[in-house]
Amino acid sequence: MENSGSIRQTVEQELENIRFIDIHTHLFKPSLGALGLWGVDELLTYHYLEAELFRSCDLKPEQYWDLSKPQRAQAIWKTLFVENTPVSESARGVVAVLNAFGLPTEGKEALAEARKFFAEQKLEEHIGRVFELAGISEAVMTNDPLDPNEAPLWEAGTSEHPLFHAVLRLDRILEGWSENWRHVEAKGYKVEACLSGKVLAEVRRFLSDWCVRMRPVYMAVSLPDTFQFPEESTRSHLLSNAVLPVCHEFRIPLSLMIGVRRQVNPAIRLAGDGVGKADLRSLENLCRNFPNNRFLVSLLSRENQHEFCVLARKFRNLMPFGCWWFLNNPSIVEEITRERIEMLGMSFIPQHSDARVLEQVIYKWRNTRRTLAPILANTYSLLVEDGRTVTREQVRADITRLFRKNFENFACINCPIP
Ligand code: HDL
Ligand code: ZN
């Protein structure tokens, strides 16, 4: 390929042909039942859209929370899709999903027609169709061993599903040990609030037992912008003496998602979280002090991204991934992805969907392909200008590395189970 036109066409074709691994979602395999959200009422009551609703109508949050789910969806459809033009990233996403299924995307009646369509779908085959439309081969879940609704399902034994991988989510342990240690104790582990050597050994046993039960591809935690390591804290002791040793034993990475400012506005609940710039010295200390652990990391603040790339150049056990949450907008995805390619080549994972509702993967991955095509095409055009030829095989290998192999290798997906 010599000219930019043929390069762009080849990049678009290869992006279309390759099935990606969605490495962080809040989707659930069918055997986890009602935890899995799908359909138009769930799409409309996504917390991203709830935040946007309150900016465009007189409904007070407390009035909204008193409504039923269908009434909330109706309020959002009326406000953001009928009375206003759905131009935000999340609102346009719903339009893209309805359009992908050939459903009407505007007018008062469109909601009723969408509800009828989704009510007719059988979940198992619907999942297959949605993943096909999204161009993903599998999705990585978020599974909480202390969630009162989810844990019993795993403890009773759930079937594996070829399209879903499990993740052991640690927020209730690392961020809420003082109020949650009793739930670990209730499951038969001799733990208490204070972290003695014996208690830490029991936490390791709890984590190991859940690794055997869930077979997670990584462990994960979402951390505030104020996260510090090392520090004299329960979180720091649990990380050093329980979580990281068990991750190492099971050869899985620890995923750190850093930068959330929890409940900036509690009145709007899940939509109420904000963002803050993190101190990356803490991440640097983790990568340096635990060279045999692997860290799969996403940062929420745009202001952290350049320093993040520099840090990733220093530590091969640090894998940047995704343009997370408030960063998953084309204008910012472009900036972040270009600086990652410029500093890290193809040794990072550009995106995850963070989907909470099944059908969101359709628009989130369509947007990723649409945003990445010109970035990758420009990358190859510059290389041609500077004296290298670029072949379709190279483009295919690079995209496969970005959206599959980097994760498979880093998470040791194909390694023998310890
Ligand atoms: O902690 C996380 O995994 C975040 O992704 C939160 O779930 C957040 O609410 C979210 O949905 N972001 O997209
Ligand atoms: Zn998430």
Tab-separated table of C-alpha atoms and ligand atoms in Angstrom:
chain	number	residue	atom	x	y	z
A	1	MET	CA	0.000	0.000	0.000
A	2	GLU	CA	1.581	3.261	-1.002
A	3	ASN	CA	-1.017	6.031	-0.885
A	4	SER	CA	-3.109	7.254	2.026
A	5	GLY	CA	-6.354	6.276	0.282
A	6	SER	CA	-5.426	2.604	0.029
A	7	ILE	CA	-3.971	2.662	3.539
A	8	ARG	CA	-7.193	4.070	5.002
A	9	GLN	CA	-9.294	1.504	3.122
A	10	THR	CA	-7.096	-1.377	4.322
A	11	VAL	CA	-7.190	-0.156	7.931
A	12	GLU	CA	-10.986	0.127	7.856
A	13	GLN	CA	-11.346	-3.347	6.339
A	14	GLU	CA	-9.041	-4.971	8.888
A	15	LEU	CA	-10.722	-3.161	11.799
A	16	GLU	CA	-14.027	-4.507	10.482
A	17	ASN	CA	-12.772	-8.072	9.962
A	18	ILE	CA	-11.049	-8.638	13.302
A	19	ARG	CA	-13.133	-9.640	16.368
A	20	PHE	CA	-11.954	-7.779	19.480
A	21	ILE	CA	-11.813	-8.905	23.108
A	22	ASP	CA	-13.781	-6.458	25.303
A	23	ILE	CA	-11.532	-6.536	28.356
A	24	HIS	CA	-13.694	-4.638	30.863
A	25	THR	CA	-17.493	-4.658	31.014
A	26	HIS	CA	-20.316	-4.909	33.567
A	27	LEU	CA	-22.097	-7.510	31.452
A	28	PHE	CA	-22.940	-10.944	32.829
A	29	LYS	CA	-23.078	-14.446	31.340
A	30	PRO	CA	-26.697	-15.733	31.031
A	31	SER	CA	-26.328	-18.142	33.994
A	32	LEU	CA	-26.002	-15.099	36.275
A	33	GLY	CA	-29.617	-14.292	35.434
A	34	ALA	CA	-31.170	-10.938	36.237
A	35	LEU	CA	-27.766	-9.367	36.963
A	36	GLY	CA	-27.399	-9.062	33.184
A	37	LEU	CA	-29.061	-5.906	31.854
A	38	TRP	CA	-30.373	-5.653	28.284
A	39	GLY	CA	-33.160	-4.028	26.236
A	40	VAL	CA	-34.291	-0.493	25.578
A	41	ASP	CA	-35.429	0.496	29.089
A	42	GLU	CA	-31.999	-0.463	30.470
A	43	LEU	CA	-30.280	1.355	27.589
A	44	LEU	CA	-32.226	4.535	28.354
A	45	THR	CA	-31.746	4.441	32.147
A	46	TYR	CA	-27.938	4.160	31.815
A	47	HIS	CA	-26.386	6.376	34.481
A	48	TYR	CA	-24.589	8.430	31.832
A	49	LEU	CA	-28.023	9.408	30.408
A	50	GLU	CA	-29.529	9.981	33.849
A	51	ALA	CA	-26.875	12.645	34.473
A	52	GLU	CA	-27.794	14.272	31.149
A	53	LEU	CA	-31.540	14.060	31.883
A	54	PHE	CA	-31.275	16.228	34.990
A	55	ARG	CA	-29.589	18.978	32.952
A	56	SER	CA	-32.442	19.183	30.465
A	57	CYS	CA	-35.673	18.824	32.457
A	58	ASP	CA	-37.341	20.136	35.614
A	59	LEU	CA	-37.589	16.678	37.183
A	60	LYS	CA	-35.776	16.634	40.527
A	61	PRO	CA	-33.659	13.539	41.252
A	62	GLU	CA	-35.876	12.512	44.178
A	63	GLN	CA	-38.931	12.702	41.865
A	64	TYR	CA	-37.101	10.624	39.239
A	65	TRP	CA	-36.076	7.916	41.724
A	66	ASP	CA	-39.756	7.558	42.746
A	67	LEU	CA	-40.632	6.529	39.172
A	68	SER	CA	-40.662	2.909	37.936
A	69	LYS	CA	-37.931	1.820	35.487
A	70	PRO	CA	-40.270	2.139	32.451
A	71	GLN	CA	-41.379	5.591	33.651
A	72	ARG	CA	-37.730	6.663	34.052
A	73	ALA	CA	-36.966	5.377	30.529
A	74	GLN	CA	-39.996	7.256	29.195
A	75	ALA	CA	-38.811	10.486	30.884
A	76	ILE	CA	-35.338	10.112	29.360
A	77	TRP	CA	-36.694	9.268	25.898
A	78	LYS	CA	-39.043	12.290	25.976
A	79	THR	CA	-36.407	14.731	27.254
A	80	LEU	CA	-33.239	13.659	25.443
A	81	PHE	CA	-34.648	12.055	22.279
A	82	VAL	CA	-37.938	13.860	21.504
A	83	GLU	CA	-37.707	17.342	23.026
A	84	ASN	CA	-33.953	17.603	22.358
A	85	THR	CA	-31.526	16.325	19.726
A	86	PRO	CA	-29.590	13.224	20.982
A	87	VAL	CA	-26.121	14.552	20.153
A	88	SER	CA	-24.182	13.484	23.269
A	89	GLU	CA	-21.975	10.346	22.993
A	90	SER	CA	-24.341	8.297	25.168
A	91	ALA	CA	-27.577	9.538	23.595
A	92	ARG	CA	-26.289	9.015	20.063
A	93	GLY	CA	-25.297	5.523	21.171
A	94	VAL	CA	-28.916	4.587	21.824
A	95	VAL	CA	-29.824	5.880	18.358
A	96	ALA	CA	-27.067	3.713	16.857
A	97	VAL	CA	-28.317	0.603	18.683
A	98	LEU	CA	-31.941	1.091	17.581
A	99	ASN	CA	-30.735	1.726	14.037
A	100	ALA	CA	-28.556	-1.410	14.085
A	101	PHE	CA	-31.717	-3.467	14.684
A	102	GLY	CA	-33.656	-1.560	11.992
A	103	LEU	CA	-35.894	0.081	14.607
A	104	PRO	CA	-37.237	3.652	14.368
A	105	THR	CA	-34.886	6.104	16.087
A	106	GLU	CA	-37.189	9.088	16.611
A	107	GLY	CA	-40.704	10.080	17.649
A	108	LYS	CA	-42.955	9.236	20.552
A	109	GLU	CA	-43.922	5.807	19.121
A	110	ALA	CA	-40.336	4.601	18.672
A	111	LEU	CA	-40.010	3.603	22.326
A	112	ALA	CA	-43.080	1.353	22.217
A	113	GLU	CA	-41.818	-0.338	19.038
A	114	ALA	CA	-38.370	-0.893	20.568
A	115	ARG	CA	-39.911	-2.384	23.699
A	116	LYS	CA	-41.943	-4.810	21.568
A	117	PHE	CA	-38.817	-5.852	19.611
A	118	PHE	CA	-36.650	-6.518	22.669
A	119	ALA	CA	-39.467	-8.371	24.427
A	120	GLU	CA	-39.486	-10.837	21.531
A	121	GLN	CA	-35.744	-11.641	21.793
A	122	LYS	CA	-34.382	-14.857	23.322
A	123	LEU	CA	-31.362	-13.875	25.409
A	124	GLU	CA	-28.862	-16.550	24.362
A	125	GLU	CA	-29.242	-15.936	20.604
A	126	HIS	CA	-29.635	-12.175	21.207
A	127	ILE	CA	-26.207	-12.139	22.885
A	128	GLY	CA	-24.661	-13.854	19.875
A	129	ARG	CA	-26.284	-11.363	17.484
A	130	VAL	CA	-25.232	-8.375	19.602
A	131	PHE	CA	-21.594	-9.568	19.827
A	132	GLU	CA	-21.606	-10.102	16.043
A	133	LEU	CA	-22.940	-6.569	15.450
A	134	ALA	CA	-20.341	-5.202	17.890
A	135	GLY	CA	-17.467	-7.152	16.346
A	136	ILE	CA	-16.342	-8.707	19.618
A	137	SER	CA	-15.535	-12.373	20.259
A	138	GLU	CA	-15.861	-12.246	24.040
A	139	ALA	CA	-16.522	-9.895	26.951
A	140	VAL	CA	-14.776	-9.746	30.321
A	141	MET	CA	-17.211	-9.365	33.218
A	142	THR	CA	-16.949	-7.655	36.630
A	143	ASN	CA	-17.766	-10.177	39.367
A	144	ASP	CA	-18.002	-9.277	43.051
A	145	PRO	CA	-17.508	-12.135	45.573
A	146	LEU	CA	-19.199	-10.035	48.264
A	147	ASP	CA	-22.213	-8.929	46.223
A	148	PRO	CA	-25.209	-10.448	48.068
A	149	ASN	CA	-27.012	-11.118	44.770
A	150	GLU	CA	-24.072	-12.460	42.773
A	151	ALA	CA	-21.954	-14.416	45.275
A	152	PRO	CA	-24.563	-17.141	46.003
A	153	LEU	CA	-24.848	-17.873	42.261
A	154	TRP	CA	-21.098	-18.588	42.053
A	155	GLU	CA	-21.139	-20.532	45.335
A	156	ALA	CA	-23.961	-22.721	43.990
A	157	GLY	CA	-21.861	-23.306	40.844
A	158	THR	CA	-22.432	-21.521	37.524
A	159	SER	CA	-21.692	-22.858	34.068
A	160	GLU	CA	-18.808	-21.479	32.016
A	161	HIS	CA	-19.824	-19.518	28.898
A	162	PRO	CA	-17.525	-19.302	25.866
A	163	LEU	CA	-18.322	-15.603	25.282
A	164	PHE	CA	-17.641	-14.425	28.846
A	165	HIS	CA	-14.594	-14.318	31.147
A	166	ALA	CA	-14.775	-13.676	34.894
A	167	VAL	CA	-12.946	-11.031	36.928
A	168	LEU	CA	-12.537	-10.983	40.709
A	169	ARG	CA	-13.581	-7.486	41.754
A	170	LEU	CA	-12.065	-6.292	45.043
A	171	ASP	CA	-13.663	-2.902	45.831
A	172	ARG	CA	-15.629	-4.143	48.858
A	173	ILE	CA	-12.451	-5.707	50.237
A	174	LEU	CA	-9.816	-3.091	49.433
A	175	GLU	CA	-12.003	0.008	49.765
A	176	GLY	CA	-14.456	-1.211	52.397
A	177	TRP	CA	-12.657	-3.733	54.619
A	178	SER	CA	-13.830	-2.130	57.892
A	179	GLU	CA	-17.506	-2.659	57.022
A	180	ASN	CA	-17.160	-5.797	54.867
A	181	TRP	CA	-14.702	-8.081	56.709
A	182	ARG	CA	-17.669	-9.625	58.534
A	183	HIS	CA	-19.068	-10.896	55.205
A	184	VAL	CA	-15.744	-12.655	54.559
A	185	GLU	CA	-15.857	-14.112	58.082
A	186	ALA	CA	-19.436	-15.294	57.486
A	187	LYS	CA	-18.138	-17.340	54.554
A	188	GLY	CA	-15.889	-19.309	56.937
A	189	TYR	CA	-12.629	-17.339	56.998
A	190	LYS	CA	-11.040	-16.373	60.320
A	191	VAL	CA	-10.697	-12.651	59.608
A	192	GLU	CA	-11.240	-9.497	61.635
A	193	ALA	CA	-10.886	-5.735	61.163
A	194	CYS	CA	-7.211	-5.699	62.219
A	195	LEU	CA	-4.834	-7.298	59.699
A	196	SER	CA	-2.591	-9.649	61.670
A	197	GLY	CA	-0.414	-12.202	59.860
A	198	LYS	CA	-3.040	-14.871	60.449
A	199	VAL	CA	-5.847	-12.624	59.128
A	200	LEU	CA	-3.841	-11.816	55.994
A	201	ALA	CA	-3.301	-15.549	55.442
A	202	GLU	CA	-7.064	-16.061	55.656
A	203	VAL	CA	-7.669	-13.246	53.153
A	204	ARG	CA	-5.230	-14.996	50.799
A	205	ARG	CA	-7.187	-18.223	51.289
A	206	PHE	CA	-10.457	-16.404	50.511
A	207	LEU	CA	-8.998	-14.913	47.324
A	208	SER	CA	-7.458	-18.239	46.267
A	209	ASP	CA	-10.747	-20.069	46.813
A	210	TRP	CA	-12.535	-17.516	44.612
A	211	CYS	CA	-9.832	-17.778	41.959
A	212	VAL	CA	-10.460	-21.529	41.812
A	213	ARG	CA	-14.246	-20.964	41.765
A	214	MET	CA	-14.362	-18.111	39.207
A	215	ARG	CA	-11.199	-18.697	37.177
A	216	PRO	CA	-10.831	-14.887	36.786
A	217	VAL	CA	-8.645	-13.528	33.983
A	218	TYR	CA	-7.567	-10.766	36.375
A	219	MET	CA	-8.428	-9.196	39.729
A	220	ALA	CA	-9.659	-5.581	39.659
A	221	VAL	CA	-10.315	-2.581	41.854
A	222	SER	CA	-11.460	0.985	41.237
A	223	LEU	CA	-9.400	3.451	43.308
A	224	PRO	CA	-9.943	7.127	44.178
A	225	ASP	CA	-7.839	9.965	42.784
A	226	THR	CA	-6.261	10.191	46.268
A	227	PHE	CA	-4.826	6.656	46.059
A	228	GLN	CA	-1.369	6.437	47.617
A	229	PHE	CA	1.067	3.499	47.762
A	230	PRO	CA	2.785	2.611	49.987
A	231	GLU	CA	0.915	4.094	52.912
A	232	GLU	CA	0.016	3.020	56.445
A	233	SER	CA	-3.471	1.782	55.562
A	234	THR	CA	-5.598	-1.349	55.457
A	235	ARG	CA	-5.803	-1.040	51.678
A	236	SER	CA	-2.047	-0.906	51.295
A	237	HIS	CA	-1.487	-3.928	53.581
A	238	LEU	CA	-4.168	-5.964	51.805
A	239	LEU	CA	-2.670	-5.078	48.410
A	240	SER	CA	0.901	-6.009	49.423
A	241	ASN	CA	0.225	-9.058	51.595
A	242	ALA	CA	-2.873	-10.640	50.128
A	243	VAL	CA	-3.965	-9.448	46.682
A	244	LEU	CA	-0.596	-9.237	44.887
A	245	PRO	CA	0.753	-12.564	46.246
A	246	VAL	CA	-2.429	-14.384	45.113
A	247	CYS	CA	-2.388	-12.663	41.710
A	248	HIS	CA	1.181	-13.889	41.328
A	249	GLU	CA	0.280	-17.416	42.451
A	250	PHE	CA	-2.534	-17.616	39.875
A	251	ARG	CA	-0.453	-15.789	37.211
A	252	ILE	CA	-3.119	-13.124	36.684
A	253	PRO	CA	-2.724	-9.337	36.520
A	254	LEU	CA	-4.176	-6.842	38.943
A	255	SER	CA	-6.309	-4.224	37.198
A	256	LEU	CA	-6.237	-0.791	38.795
A	257	MET	CA	-8.751	1.829	37.637
A	258	ILE	CA	-7.634	5.017	39.327
A	259	GLY	CA	-9.094	8.505	39.510
A	260	VAL	CA	-12.709	8.300	40.653
A	261	ARG	CA	-14.050	10.956	43.000
A	262	ARG	CA	-16.901	8.988	44.573
A	263	GLN	CA	-20.341	10.589	44.949
A	264	VAL	CA	-19.549	14.183	44.050
A	265	ASN	CA	-23.321	14.555	43.869
A	266	PRO	CA	-24.979	11.756	45.898
A	267	ALA	CA	-28.463	12.918	44.851
A	268	ILE	CA	-27.980	11.384	41.400
A	269	ARG	CA	-26.605	8.056	42.768
A	270	LEU	CA	-24.460	6.052	40.284
A	271	ALA	CA	-24.331	9.107	38.015
A	272	GLY	CA	-22.903	11.123	40.897
A	273	ASP	CA	-19.236	10.080	40.647
A	274	GLY	CA	-16.641	12.539	39.358
A	275	VAL	CA	-12.987	12.527	38.322
A	276	GLY	CA	-9.681	13.643	39.846
A	277	LYS	CA	-6.016	13.608	38.803
A	278	ALA	CA	-4.134	10.756	40.478
A	279	ASP	CA	-0.578	10.742	41.892
A	280	LEU	CA	1.229	8.327	39.548
A	281	ARG	CA	4.170	7.942	41.961
A	282	SER	CA	1.967	5.370	43.684
A	283	LEU	CA	1.584	3.393	40.466
A	284	GLU	CA	5.320	3.744	39.851
A	285	ASN	CA	6.039	2.337	43.350
A	286	LEU	CA	3.751	-0.654	42.728
A	287	CYS	CA	5.354	-1.482	39.356
A	288	ARG	CA	8.868	-1.153	40.799
A	289	ASN	CA	8.258	-2.893	44.151
A	290	PHE	CA	6.341	-5.825	42.584
A	291	PRO	CA	8.302	-6.595	39.366
A	292	ASN	CA	6.806	-10.104	39.201
A	293	ASN	CA	3.237	-8.809	39.239
A	294	ARG	CA	1.491	-7.393	36.186
A	295	PHE	CA	-0.648	-4.235	36.362
A	296	LEU	CA	-3.479	-3.657	33.893
A	297	VAL	CA	-4.280	0.017	34.410
A	298	SER	CA	-6.779	2.637	33.285
A	299	LEU	CA	-6.719	6.215	34.564
A	300	LEU	CA	-9.818	8.384	34.627
A	301	SER	CA	-8.208	11.822	34.351
A	302	ARG	CA	-7.222	13.217	30.951
A	303	GLU	CA	-4.474	15.123	32.782
A	304	ASN	CA	-2.799	11.852	33.812
A	305	GLN	CA	-2.495	10.372	30.327
A	306	HIS	CA	0.840	11.704	29.050
A	307	GLU	CA	2.649	10.903	32.326
A	308	PHE	CA	0.971	7.467	32.167
A	309	CYS	CA	2.573	6.806	28.756
A	310	VAL	CA	5.990	7.831	30.097
A	311	LEU	CA	5.545	5.483	33.077
A	312	ALA	CA	4.549	2.607	30.779
A	313	ARG	CA	7.825	3.136	28.903
A	314	LYS	CA	9.650	2.461	32.188
A	315	PHE	CA	7.803	-0.686	33.260
A	316	ARG	CA	6.963	-3.642	31.003
A	317	ASN	CA	4.716	-4.987	33.802
A	318	LEU	CA	2.430	-1.968	33.303
A	319	MET	CA	-0.229	-2.299	30.578
A	320	PRO	CA	-2.272	0.836	29.856
A	321	PHE	CA	-5.796	0.048	28.703
A	322	GLY	CA	-8.878	1.917	27.539
A	323	CYS	CA	-10.204	5.431	27.412
A	324	TRP	CA	-12.283	4.999	30.525
A	325	TRP	CA	-15.746	6.482	31.304
A	326	PHE	CA	-15.471	10.301	30.920
A	327	LEU	CA	-12.580	9.762	28.457
A	328	ASN	CA	-14.584	7.538	26.098
A	329	ASN	CA	-15.417	10.411	23.739
A	330	PRO	CA	-13.928	10.691	20.228
A	331	SER	CA	-12.196	14.015	20.886
A	332	ILE	CA	-10.272	12.558	23.853
A	333	VAL	CA	-9.869	9.005	22.502
A	334	GLU	CA	-8.039	10.512	19.532
A	335	GLU	CA	-5.603	12.472	21.706
A	336	ILE	CA	-4.903	9.565	24.071
A	337	THR	CA	-4.517	6.932	21.339
A	338	ARG	CA	-2.164	9.082	19.258
A	339	GLU	CA	0.169	9.776	22.179
A	340	ARG	CA	0.125	6.096	23.133
A	341	ILE	CA	1.137	5.002	19.619
A	342	GLU	CA	3.796	7.741	19.479
A	343	MET	CA	5.345	6.594	22.788
A	344	LEU	CA	4.398	2.915	23.134
A	345	GLY	CA	4.078	1.695	19.545
A	346	MET	CA	1.448	-1.067	19.546
A	347	SER	CA	2.213	-2.273	23.102
A	348	PHE	CA	-1.012	-1.118	24.809
A	349	ILE	CA	-4.750	-1.909	24.768
A	350	PRO	CA	-6.631	1.006	23.165
A	351	GLN	CA	-10.139	0.447	24.430
A	352	HIS	CA	-12.727	-1.425	26.445
A	353	SER	CA	-16.466	-0.721	26.404
A	354	ASP	CA	-17.298	-0.592	30.130
A	355	ALA	CA	-20.756	-1.604	28.908
A	356	ARG	CA	-23.391	-2.026	31.618
A	357	VAL	CA	-26.187	-2.935	29.202
A	358	LEU	CA	-25.635	-5.694	26.624
A	359	GLU	CA	-26.501	-3.739	23.466
A	360	GLN	CA	-24.150	-0.845	24.375
A	361	VAL	CA	-21.243	-2.863	22.960
A	362	ILE	CA	-22.728	-2.249	19.490
A	363	TYR	CA	-22.249	1.525	19.583
A	364	LYS	CA	-19.182	1.585	21.820
A	365	TRP	CA	-17.198	-0.657	19.485
A	366	ARG	CA	-18.590	0.990	16.329
A	367	ASN	CA	-17.380	4.342	17.719
A	368	THR	CA	-13.971	2.855	18.565
A	369	ARG	CA	-13.505	1.575	15.006
A	370	ARG	CA	-14.712	4.887	13.557
A	371	THR	CA	-12.343	6.912	15.765
A	372	LEU	CA	-9.321	4.635	15.369
A	373	ALA	CA	-9.425	4.227	11.576
A	374	PRO	CA	-7.998	7.698	10.733
A	375	ILE	CA	-5.505	7.495	13.617
A	376	LEU	CA	-4.071	4.166	12.451
A	377	ALA	CA	-4.189	5.238	8.797
A	378	ASN	CA	-2.234	8.404	9.626
A	379	THR	CA	0.268	6.345	11.622
A	380	TYR	CA	0.973	4.149	8.588
A	381	SER	CA	1.011	7.100	6.163
A	382	LEU	CA	3.759	8.729	8.216
A	383	LEU	CA	5.722	5.465	8.140
A	384	VAL	CA	5.386	5.260	4.336
A	385	GLU	CA	6.457	8.902	4.019
A	386	ASP	CA	9.546	8.135	6.088
A	387	GLY	CA	10.570	5.221	3.937
A	388	ARG	CA	8.837	1.957	4.883
A	389	THR	CA	6.264	-0.014	2.957
A	390	VAL	CA	3.183	-1.139	4.900
A	391	THR	CA	1.352	-4.348	4.021
A	392	ARG	CA	-2.145	-5.558	4.833
A	393	GLU	CA	-0.564	-8.403	6.857
A	394	GLN	CA	1.266	-5.849	9.064
A	395	VAL	CA	-1.934	-3.860	9.603
A	396	ARG	CA	-3.810	-7.064	10.484
A	397	ALA	CA	-1.063	-8.160	12.894
A	398	ASP	CA	-0.981	-4.728	14.597
A	399	ILE	CA	-4.761	-4.532	15.086
A	400	THR	CA	-4.793	-8.124	16.362
A	401	ARG	CA	-2.060	-7.212	18.825
A	402	LEU	CA	-3.869	-4.085	20.036
A	403	PHE	CA	-7.293	-5.671	20.496
A	404	ARG	CA	-6.464	-9.313	21.279
A	405	LYS	CA	-2.889	-10.494	21.756
A	406	ASN	CA	-1.721	-7.777	24.167
A	407	PHE	CA	-4.510	-8.811	26.550
A	408	GLU	CA	-4.206	-12.571	25.940
A	409	ASN	CA	-0.474	-12.468	26.668
A	410	PHE	CA	-0.655	-10.025	29.604
A	411	ALA	CA	-3.508	-11.890	31.277
A	412	CYS	CA	-1.922	-15.226	30.443
A	413	ILE	CA	-5.237	-16.318	28.918
A	414	ASN	CA	-3.746	-19.341	27.228
A	415	CYS	CA	-1.347	-20.293	30.052
A	416	PRO	CA	-1.957	-23.612	31.805
A	417	ILE	CA	-4.225	-23.190	34.847
A	418	PRO	CA	-2.049	-23.314	38.024
B	1	HDL	O1	-15.665	1.032	38.562
B	1	HDL	C1	-15.886	0.809	37.353
B	1	HDL	O2	-15.734	-0.303	36.804
B	1	HDL	C2	-16.440	1.976	36.550
B	1	HDL	O3	-16.436	1.627	35.176
B	1	HDL	C3	-17.842	2.286	37.044
B	1	HDL	O4	-18.608	1.094	36.925
B	1	HDL	C4	-18.545	3.447	36.352
B	1	HDL	O5	-19.762	3.673	37.021
B	1	HDL	C5	-18.891	3.181	34.903
B	1	HDL	O6	-19.894	2.571	34.600
B	1	HDL	N1	-18.062	3.695	34.020
B	1	HDL	O7	-18.280	3.537	32.694
B	2	ZN	ZN	-16.314	-0.340	34.791
